[in-house]
C-alpha atoms as a printed R data frame, in Angstrom:
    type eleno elety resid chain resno       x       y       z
1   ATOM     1    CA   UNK     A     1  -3.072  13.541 -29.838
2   ATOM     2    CA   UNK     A     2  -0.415  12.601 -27.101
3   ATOM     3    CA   UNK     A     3   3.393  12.513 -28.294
4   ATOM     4    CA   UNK     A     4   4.028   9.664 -26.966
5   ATOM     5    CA   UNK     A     5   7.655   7.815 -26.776
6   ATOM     6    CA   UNK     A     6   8.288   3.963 -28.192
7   ATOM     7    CA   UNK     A     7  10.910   1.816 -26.774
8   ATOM     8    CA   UNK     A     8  12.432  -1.209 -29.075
9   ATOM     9    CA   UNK     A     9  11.763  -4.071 -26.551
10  ATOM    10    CA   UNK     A    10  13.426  -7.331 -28.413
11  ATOM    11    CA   UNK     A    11  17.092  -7.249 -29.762
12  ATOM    12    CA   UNK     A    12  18.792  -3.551 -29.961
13  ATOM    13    CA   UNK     A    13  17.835  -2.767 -33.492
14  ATOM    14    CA   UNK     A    14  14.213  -2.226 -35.236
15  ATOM    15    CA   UNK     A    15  13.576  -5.548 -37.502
16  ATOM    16    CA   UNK     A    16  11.712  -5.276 -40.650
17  ATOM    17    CA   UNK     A    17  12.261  -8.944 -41.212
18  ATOM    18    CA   UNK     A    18  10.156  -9.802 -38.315
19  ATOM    19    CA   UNK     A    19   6.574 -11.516 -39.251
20  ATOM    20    CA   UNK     A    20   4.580 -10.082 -36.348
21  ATOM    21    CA   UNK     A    21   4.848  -7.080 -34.209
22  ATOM    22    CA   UNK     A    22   3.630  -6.737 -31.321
23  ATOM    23    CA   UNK     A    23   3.266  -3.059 -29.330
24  ATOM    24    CA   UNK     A    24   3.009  -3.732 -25.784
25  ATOM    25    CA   UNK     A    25   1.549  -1.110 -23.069
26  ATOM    26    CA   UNK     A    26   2.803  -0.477 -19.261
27  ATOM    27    CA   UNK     A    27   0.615  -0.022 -16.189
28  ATOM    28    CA   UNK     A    28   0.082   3.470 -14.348
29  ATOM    29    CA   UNK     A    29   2.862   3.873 -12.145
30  ATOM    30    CA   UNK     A    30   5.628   1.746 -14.596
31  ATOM    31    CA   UNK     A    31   8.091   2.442 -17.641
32  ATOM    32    CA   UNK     A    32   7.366  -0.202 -20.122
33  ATOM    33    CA   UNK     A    33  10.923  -1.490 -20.252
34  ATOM    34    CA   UNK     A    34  10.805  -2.493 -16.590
35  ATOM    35    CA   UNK     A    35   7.641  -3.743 -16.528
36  ATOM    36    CA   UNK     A    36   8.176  -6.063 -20.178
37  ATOM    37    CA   UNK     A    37  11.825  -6.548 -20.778
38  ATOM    38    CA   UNK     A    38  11.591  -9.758 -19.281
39  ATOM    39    CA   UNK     A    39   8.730 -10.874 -20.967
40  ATOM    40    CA   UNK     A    40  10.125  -9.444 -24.406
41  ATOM    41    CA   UNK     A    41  12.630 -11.554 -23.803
42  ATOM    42    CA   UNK     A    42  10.527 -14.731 -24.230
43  ATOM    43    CA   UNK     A    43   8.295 -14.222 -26.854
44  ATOM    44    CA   UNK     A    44   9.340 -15.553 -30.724
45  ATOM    45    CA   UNK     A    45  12.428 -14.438 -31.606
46  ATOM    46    CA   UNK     A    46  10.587 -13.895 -35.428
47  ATOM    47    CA   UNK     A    47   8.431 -11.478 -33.640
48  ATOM    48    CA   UNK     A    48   9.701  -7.261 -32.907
49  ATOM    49    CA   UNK     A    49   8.021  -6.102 -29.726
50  ATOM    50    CA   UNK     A    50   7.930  -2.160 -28.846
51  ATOM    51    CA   UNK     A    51   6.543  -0.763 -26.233
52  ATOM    52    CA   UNK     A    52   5.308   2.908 -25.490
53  ATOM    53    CA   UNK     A    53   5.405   4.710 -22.121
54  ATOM    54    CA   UNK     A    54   2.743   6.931 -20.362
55  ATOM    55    CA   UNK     A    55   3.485  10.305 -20.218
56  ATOM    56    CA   UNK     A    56   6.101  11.219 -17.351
57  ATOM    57    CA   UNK     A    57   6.656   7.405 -16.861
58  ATOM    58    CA   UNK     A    58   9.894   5.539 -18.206
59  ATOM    59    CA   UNK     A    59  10.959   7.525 -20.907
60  ATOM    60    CA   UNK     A    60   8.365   9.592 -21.444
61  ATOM    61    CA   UNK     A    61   8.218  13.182 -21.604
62  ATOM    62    CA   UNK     A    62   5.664  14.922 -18.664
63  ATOM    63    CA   UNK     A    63   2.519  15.462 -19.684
64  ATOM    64    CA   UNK     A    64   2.087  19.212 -20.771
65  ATOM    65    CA   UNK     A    65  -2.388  18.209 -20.869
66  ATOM    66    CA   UNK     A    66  -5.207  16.486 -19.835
67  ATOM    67    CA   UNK     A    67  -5.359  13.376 -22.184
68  ATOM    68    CA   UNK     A    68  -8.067  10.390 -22.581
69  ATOM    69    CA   UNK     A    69  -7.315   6.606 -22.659
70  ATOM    70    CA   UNK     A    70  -8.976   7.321 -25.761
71  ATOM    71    CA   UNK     A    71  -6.309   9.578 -27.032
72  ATOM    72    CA   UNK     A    72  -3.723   6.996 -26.098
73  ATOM    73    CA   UNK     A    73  -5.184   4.451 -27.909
74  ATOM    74    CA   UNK     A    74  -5.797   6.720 -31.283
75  ATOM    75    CA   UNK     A    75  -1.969   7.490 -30.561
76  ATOM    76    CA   UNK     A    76  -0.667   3.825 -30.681
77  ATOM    77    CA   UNK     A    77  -2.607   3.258 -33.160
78  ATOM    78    CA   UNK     A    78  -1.471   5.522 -35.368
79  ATOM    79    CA   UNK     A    79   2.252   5.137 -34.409
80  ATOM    80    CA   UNK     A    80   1.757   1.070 -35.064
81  ATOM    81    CA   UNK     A    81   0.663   1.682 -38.233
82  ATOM    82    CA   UNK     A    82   3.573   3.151 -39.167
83  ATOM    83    CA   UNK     A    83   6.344   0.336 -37.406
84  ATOM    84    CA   UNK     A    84   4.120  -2.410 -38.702
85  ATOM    85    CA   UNK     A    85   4.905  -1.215 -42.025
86  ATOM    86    CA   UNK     A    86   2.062  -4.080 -43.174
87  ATOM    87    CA   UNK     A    87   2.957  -6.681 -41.169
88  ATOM    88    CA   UNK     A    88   0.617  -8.170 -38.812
89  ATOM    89    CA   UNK     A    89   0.264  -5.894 -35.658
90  ATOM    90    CA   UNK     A    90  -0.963  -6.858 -32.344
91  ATOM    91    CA   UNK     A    91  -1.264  -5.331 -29.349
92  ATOM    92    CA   UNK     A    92  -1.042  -6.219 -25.575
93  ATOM    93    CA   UNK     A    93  -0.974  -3.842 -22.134
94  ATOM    94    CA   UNK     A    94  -1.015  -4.378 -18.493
95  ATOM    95    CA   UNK     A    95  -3.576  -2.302 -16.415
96  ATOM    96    CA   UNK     A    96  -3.429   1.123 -17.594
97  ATOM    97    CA   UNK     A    97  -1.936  -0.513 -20.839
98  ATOM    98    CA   UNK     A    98  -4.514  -3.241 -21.252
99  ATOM    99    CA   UNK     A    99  -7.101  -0.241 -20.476
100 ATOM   100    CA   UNK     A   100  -5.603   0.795 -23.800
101 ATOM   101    CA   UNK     A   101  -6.011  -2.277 -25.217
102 ATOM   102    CA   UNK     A   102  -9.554  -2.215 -24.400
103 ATOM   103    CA   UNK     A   103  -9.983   0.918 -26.332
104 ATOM   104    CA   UNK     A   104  -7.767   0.257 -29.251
105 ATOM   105    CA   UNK     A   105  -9.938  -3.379 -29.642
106 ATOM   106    CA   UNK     A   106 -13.730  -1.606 -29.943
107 ATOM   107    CA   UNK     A   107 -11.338   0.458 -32.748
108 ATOM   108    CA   UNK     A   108  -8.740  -1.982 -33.488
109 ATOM   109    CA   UNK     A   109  -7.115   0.156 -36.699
110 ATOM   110    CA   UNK     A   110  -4.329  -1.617 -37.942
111 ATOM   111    CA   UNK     A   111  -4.274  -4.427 -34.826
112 ATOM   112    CA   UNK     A   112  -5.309  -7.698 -35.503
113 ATOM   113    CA   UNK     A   113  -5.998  -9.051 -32.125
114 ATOM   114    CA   UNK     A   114  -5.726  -7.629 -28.558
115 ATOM   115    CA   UNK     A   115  -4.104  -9.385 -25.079
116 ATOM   116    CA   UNK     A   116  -5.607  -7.181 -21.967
117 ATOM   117    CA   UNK     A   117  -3.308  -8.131 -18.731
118 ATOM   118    CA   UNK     A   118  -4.796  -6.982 -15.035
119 ATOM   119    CA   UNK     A   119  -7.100  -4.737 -16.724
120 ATOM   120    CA   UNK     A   120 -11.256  -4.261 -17.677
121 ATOM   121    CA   UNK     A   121 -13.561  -2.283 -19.361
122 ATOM   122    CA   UNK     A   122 -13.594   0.075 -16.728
123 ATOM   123    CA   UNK     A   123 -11.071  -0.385 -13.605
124 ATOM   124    CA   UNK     A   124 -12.227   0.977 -10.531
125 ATOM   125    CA   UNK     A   125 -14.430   4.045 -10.026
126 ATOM   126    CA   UNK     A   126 -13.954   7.603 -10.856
127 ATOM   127    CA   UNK     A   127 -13.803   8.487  -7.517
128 ATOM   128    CA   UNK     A   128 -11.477   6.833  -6.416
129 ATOM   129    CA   UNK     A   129  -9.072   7.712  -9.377
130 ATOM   130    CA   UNK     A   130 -10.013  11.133  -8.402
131 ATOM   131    CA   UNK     A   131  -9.164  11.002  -4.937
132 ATOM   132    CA   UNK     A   132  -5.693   9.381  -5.914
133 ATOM   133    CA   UNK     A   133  -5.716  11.949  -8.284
134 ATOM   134    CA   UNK     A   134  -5.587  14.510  -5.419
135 ATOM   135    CA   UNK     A   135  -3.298  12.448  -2.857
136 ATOM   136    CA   UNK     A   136  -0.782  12.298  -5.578
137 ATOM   137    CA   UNK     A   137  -1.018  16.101  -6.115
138 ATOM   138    CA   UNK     A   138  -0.409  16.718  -2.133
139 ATOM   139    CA   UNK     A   139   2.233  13.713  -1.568
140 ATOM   140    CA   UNK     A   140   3.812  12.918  -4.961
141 ATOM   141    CA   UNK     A   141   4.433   9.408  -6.350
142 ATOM   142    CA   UNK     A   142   6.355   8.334  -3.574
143 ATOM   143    CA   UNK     A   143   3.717   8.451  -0.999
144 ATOM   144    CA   UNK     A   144   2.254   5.716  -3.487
145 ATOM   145    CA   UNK     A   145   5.458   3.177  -2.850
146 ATOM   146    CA   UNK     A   146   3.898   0.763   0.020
147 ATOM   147    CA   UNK     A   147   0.367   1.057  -1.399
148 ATOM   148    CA   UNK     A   148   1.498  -0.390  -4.824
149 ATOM   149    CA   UNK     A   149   3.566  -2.946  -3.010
150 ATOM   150    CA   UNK     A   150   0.736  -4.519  -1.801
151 ATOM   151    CA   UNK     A   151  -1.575  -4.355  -4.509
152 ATOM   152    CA   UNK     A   152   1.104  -4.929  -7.216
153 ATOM   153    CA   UNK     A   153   2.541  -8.370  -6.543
154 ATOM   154    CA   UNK     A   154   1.270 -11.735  -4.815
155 ATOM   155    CA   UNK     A   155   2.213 -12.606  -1.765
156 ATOM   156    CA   UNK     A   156   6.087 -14.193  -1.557
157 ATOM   157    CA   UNK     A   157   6.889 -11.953  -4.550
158 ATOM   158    CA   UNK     A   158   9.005  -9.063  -3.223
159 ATOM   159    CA   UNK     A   159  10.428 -11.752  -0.917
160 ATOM   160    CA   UNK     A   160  10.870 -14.377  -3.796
161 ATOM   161    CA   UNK     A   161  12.314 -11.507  -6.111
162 ATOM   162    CA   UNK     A   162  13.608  -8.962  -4.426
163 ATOM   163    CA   UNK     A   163  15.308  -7.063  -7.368
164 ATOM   164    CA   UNK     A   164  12.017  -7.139  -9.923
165 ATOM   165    CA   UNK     A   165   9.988  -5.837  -7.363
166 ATOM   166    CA   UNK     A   166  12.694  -3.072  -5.814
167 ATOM   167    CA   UNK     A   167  13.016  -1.829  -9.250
168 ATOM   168    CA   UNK     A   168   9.555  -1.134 -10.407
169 ATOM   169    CA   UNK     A   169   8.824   0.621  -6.577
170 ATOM   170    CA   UNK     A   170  11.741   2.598  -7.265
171 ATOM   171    CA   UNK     A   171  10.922   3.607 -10.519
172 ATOM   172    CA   UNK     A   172   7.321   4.689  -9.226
173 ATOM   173    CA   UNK     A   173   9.156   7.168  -7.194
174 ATOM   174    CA   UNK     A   174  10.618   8.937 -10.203
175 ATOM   175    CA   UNK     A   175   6.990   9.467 -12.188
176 ATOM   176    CA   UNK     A   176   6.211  13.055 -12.739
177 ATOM   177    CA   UNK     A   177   3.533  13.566 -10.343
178 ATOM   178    CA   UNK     A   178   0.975  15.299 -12.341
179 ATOM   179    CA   UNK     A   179   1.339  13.211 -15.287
180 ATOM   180    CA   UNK     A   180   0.683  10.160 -12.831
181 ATOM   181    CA   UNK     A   181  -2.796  12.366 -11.772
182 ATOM   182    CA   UNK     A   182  -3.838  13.312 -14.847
183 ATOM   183    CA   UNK     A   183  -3.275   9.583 -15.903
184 ATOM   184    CA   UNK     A   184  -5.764   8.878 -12.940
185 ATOM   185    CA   UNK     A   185  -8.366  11.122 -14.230
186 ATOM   186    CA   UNK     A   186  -8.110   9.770 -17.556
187 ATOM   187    CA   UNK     A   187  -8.826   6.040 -15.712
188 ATOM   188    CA   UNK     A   188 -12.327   8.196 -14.342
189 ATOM   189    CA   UNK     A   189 -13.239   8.781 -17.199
190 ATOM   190    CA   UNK     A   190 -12.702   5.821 -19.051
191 ATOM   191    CA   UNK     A   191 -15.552   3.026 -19.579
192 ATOM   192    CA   UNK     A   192 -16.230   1.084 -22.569
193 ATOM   193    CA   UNK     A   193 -18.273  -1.637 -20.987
194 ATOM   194    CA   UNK     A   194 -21.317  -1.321 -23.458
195 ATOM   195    CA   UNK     A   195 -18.689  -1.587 -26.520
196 ATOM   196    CA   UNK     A   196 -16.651  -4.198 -25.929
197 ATOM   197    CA   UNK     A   197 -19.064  -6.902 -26.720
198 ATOM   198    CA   UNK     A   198 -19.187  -5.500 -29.795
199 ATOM   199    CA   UNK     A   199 -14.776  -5.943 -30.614
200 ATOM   200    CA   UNK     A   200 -14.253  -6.782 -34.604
201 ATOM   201    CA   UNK     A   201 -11.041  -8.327 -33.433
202 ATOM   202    CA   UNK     A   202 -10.049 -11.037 -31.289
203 ATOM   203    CA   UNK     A   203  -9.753 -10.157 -27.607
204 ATOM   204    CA   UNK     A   204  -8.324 -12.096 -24.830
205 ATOM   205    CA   UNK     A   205  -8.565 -10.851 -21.711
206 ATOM   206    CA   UNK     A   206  -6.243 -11.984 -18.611
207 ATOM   207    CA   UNK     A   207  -5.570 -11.342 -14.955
208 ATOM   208    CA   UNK     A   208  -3.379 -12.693 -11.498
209 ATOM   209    CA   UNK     A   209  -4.855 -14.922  -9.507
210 ATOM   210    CA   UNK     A   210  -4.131 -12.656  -6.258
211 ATOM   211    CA   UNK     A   211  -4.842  -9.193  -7.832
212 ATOM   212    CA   UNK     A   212  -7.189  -6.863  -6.120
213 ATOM   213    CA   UNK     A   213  -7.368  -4.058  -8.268
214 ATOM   214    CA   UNK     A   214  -8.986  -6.442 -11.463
215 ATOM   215    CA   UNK     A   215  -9.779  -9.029  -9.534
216 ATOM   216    CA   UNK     A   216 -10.646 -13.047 -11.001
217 ATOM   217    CA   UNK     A   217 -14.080 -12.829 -11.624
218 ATOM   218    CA   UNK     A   218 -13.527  -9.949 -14.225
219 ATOM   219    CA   UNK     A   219 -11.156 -11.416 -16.731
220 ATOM   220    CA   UNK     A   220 -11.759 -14.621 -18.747
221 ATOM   221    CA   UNK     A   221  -8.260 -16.521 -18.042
222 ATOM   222    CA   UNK     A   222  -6.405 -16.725 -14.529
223 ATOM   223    CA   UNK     A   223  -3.041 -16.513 -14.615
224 ATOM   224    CA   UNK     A   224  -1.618 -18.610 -11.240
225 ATOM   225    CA   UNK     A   225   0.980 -17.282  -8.763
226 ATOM   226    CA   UNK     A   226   0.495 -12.981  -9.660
227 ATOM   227    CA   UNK     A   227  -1.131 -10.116  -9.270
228 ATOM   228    CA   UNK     A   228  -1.295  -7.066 -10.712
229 ATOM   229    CA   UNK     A   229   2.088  -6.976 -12.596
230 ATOM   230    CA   UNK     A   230   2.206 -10.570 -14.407
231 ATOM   231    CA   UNK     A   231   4.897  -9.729 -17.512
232 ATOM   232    CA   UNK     A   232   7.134  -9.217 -14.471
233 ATOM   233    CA   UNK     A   233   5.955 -11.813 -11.595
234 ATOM   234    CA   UNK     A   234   5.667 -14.348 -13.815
235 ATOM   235    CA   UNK     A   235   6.989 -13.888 -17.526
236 ATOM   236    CA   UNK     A   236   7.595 -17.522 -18.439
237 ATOM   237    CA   UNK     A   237   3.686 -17.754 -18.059
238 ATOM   238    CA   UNK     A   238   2.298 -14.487 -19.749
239 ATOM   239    CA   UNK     A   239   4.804 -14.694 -22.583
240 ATOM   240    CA   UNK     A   240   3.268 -18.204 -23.128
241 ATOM   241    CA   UNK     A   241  -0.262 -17.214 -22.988
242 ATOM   242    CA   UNK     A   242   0.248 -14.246 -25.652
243 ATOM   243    CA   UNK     A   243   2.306 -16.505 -27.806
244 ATOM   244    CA   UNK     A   244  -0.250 -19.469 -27.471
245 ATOM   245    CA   UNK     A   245  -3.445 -16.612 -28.496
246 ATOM   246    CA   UNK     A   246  -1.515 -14.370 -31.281
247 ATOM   247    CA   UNK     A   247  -0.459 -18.006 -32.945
248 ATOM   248    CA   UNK     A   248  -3.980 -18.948 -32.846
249 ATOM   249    CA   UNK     A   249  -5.756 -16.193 -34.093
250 ATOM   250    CA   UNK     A   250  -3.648 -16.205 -37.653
């Protein structure tokens, strides 16, 4: 199983007065504190929100092996169980972290309900996670800067934000390369279309209006205004829509 590192995302201390948690995922390319901070930020001040970070992203340490979504998931999950300390748990990612989500909802543990941001079932094809794969092997992360610029954020964004969307870019340079590729591979393999159906807990399922990657058609409520990285286009909106689902499914 993955070591993987956790981040407290709301206040500076761990709470164990809180009444929900919430463990929040990043997307491939992303530390979680850049990508969520903001978000954090908005959500109930009753609730503690952690997030964990991909291997060789944000905080986390290279990857040292090939790993699965799968084995990501069965890794929250087992770390959430533990910070939850019986309090409600829920769960919500962004792309590689809603991929996550996907996983950790068809075997939900100790989560009661799952939020999936600019992510599906499966998200693109294996071969062309295995070509990035490669690309990212010969050019590094950097070579991935304008390429992620255009898919990551609606149009206006970078121009509307400047200093959101400089930061993320510039923390894609810094990813360790392999653990980016091997994070690529484990998006080829990964496909839980015929399960999902099938979820025991409640499962929302969200995406930008402009994204490309998971585009519209595939997730069941638009978000207006973003792309791929809503918690940071447009935070006021996505903290609102996990608020308004977590408080609903109690």
């Amino acid at each position: 199983m993955p070591d993987l590192t956790f981040t407290q995302l709301s206040g500076d201390q761990p709470r164990t007065d809180a009444e929900r948690v919430l463990v929040v995922g990043p997307s491939l390319g992303t530390g979680v504190a850049d990508l969520w901070s903001r978000c954090a930020a908005l959500l109930p001040a009753t609730w503690q929100v952690v997030g964990w970070d991909l291997p060789g992203h944000g905080a986390g340490a290279p990857a040292t092996t090939v790993f699965t979504v799968e084995e990501l998931a069965a890794a929250v999950r087992d770390r959430a169980a533990g910070i939850a300390a019986g309090r409600p748990v829920s769960y919500a990612g962004v792309s590689f972290g809603g991929a996550v989500g996907f996983a950790i909802a068809v075997e939900p543990g100790p989560f009661d309900a799952v939020v999936t941001l600019a992510a599906a079932p499966r998200i693109g094809t294996p071969e062309g996670w295995h070509d990035r794969a490669a690309y990212v092997r010969k050019a590094g992360t950097a070579a991935m800067v304008e390429g992620s610029a255009a898919r990551w954020f609606a149009p206006g964004f970078l121009e509307r934000d400047p200093a959101t969307g400089s930061a993320l870019l510039l923390a894609l340079q810094s990813v360790d390369d392999e653990s980016y590729a091997l994070a690529c591979e484990a998006l080829a393999a990964f496909d839980v279309r015929d399960r999902v159906s099938f979820a025991p807990v409640p499962l929302l399922s969200a995406g930008g209006e402009h994204d490309v990657v998971v585009t519209p058609d595939q997730v069941a409520v638009v978000i207006p205004g973003v792309a791929h990285q809503p918690t940071a286009e447009d935070p006021v909106a996505t903290a609102d829509l996990i608020r308004e689902f977590l408080e609903a499914t109690r």
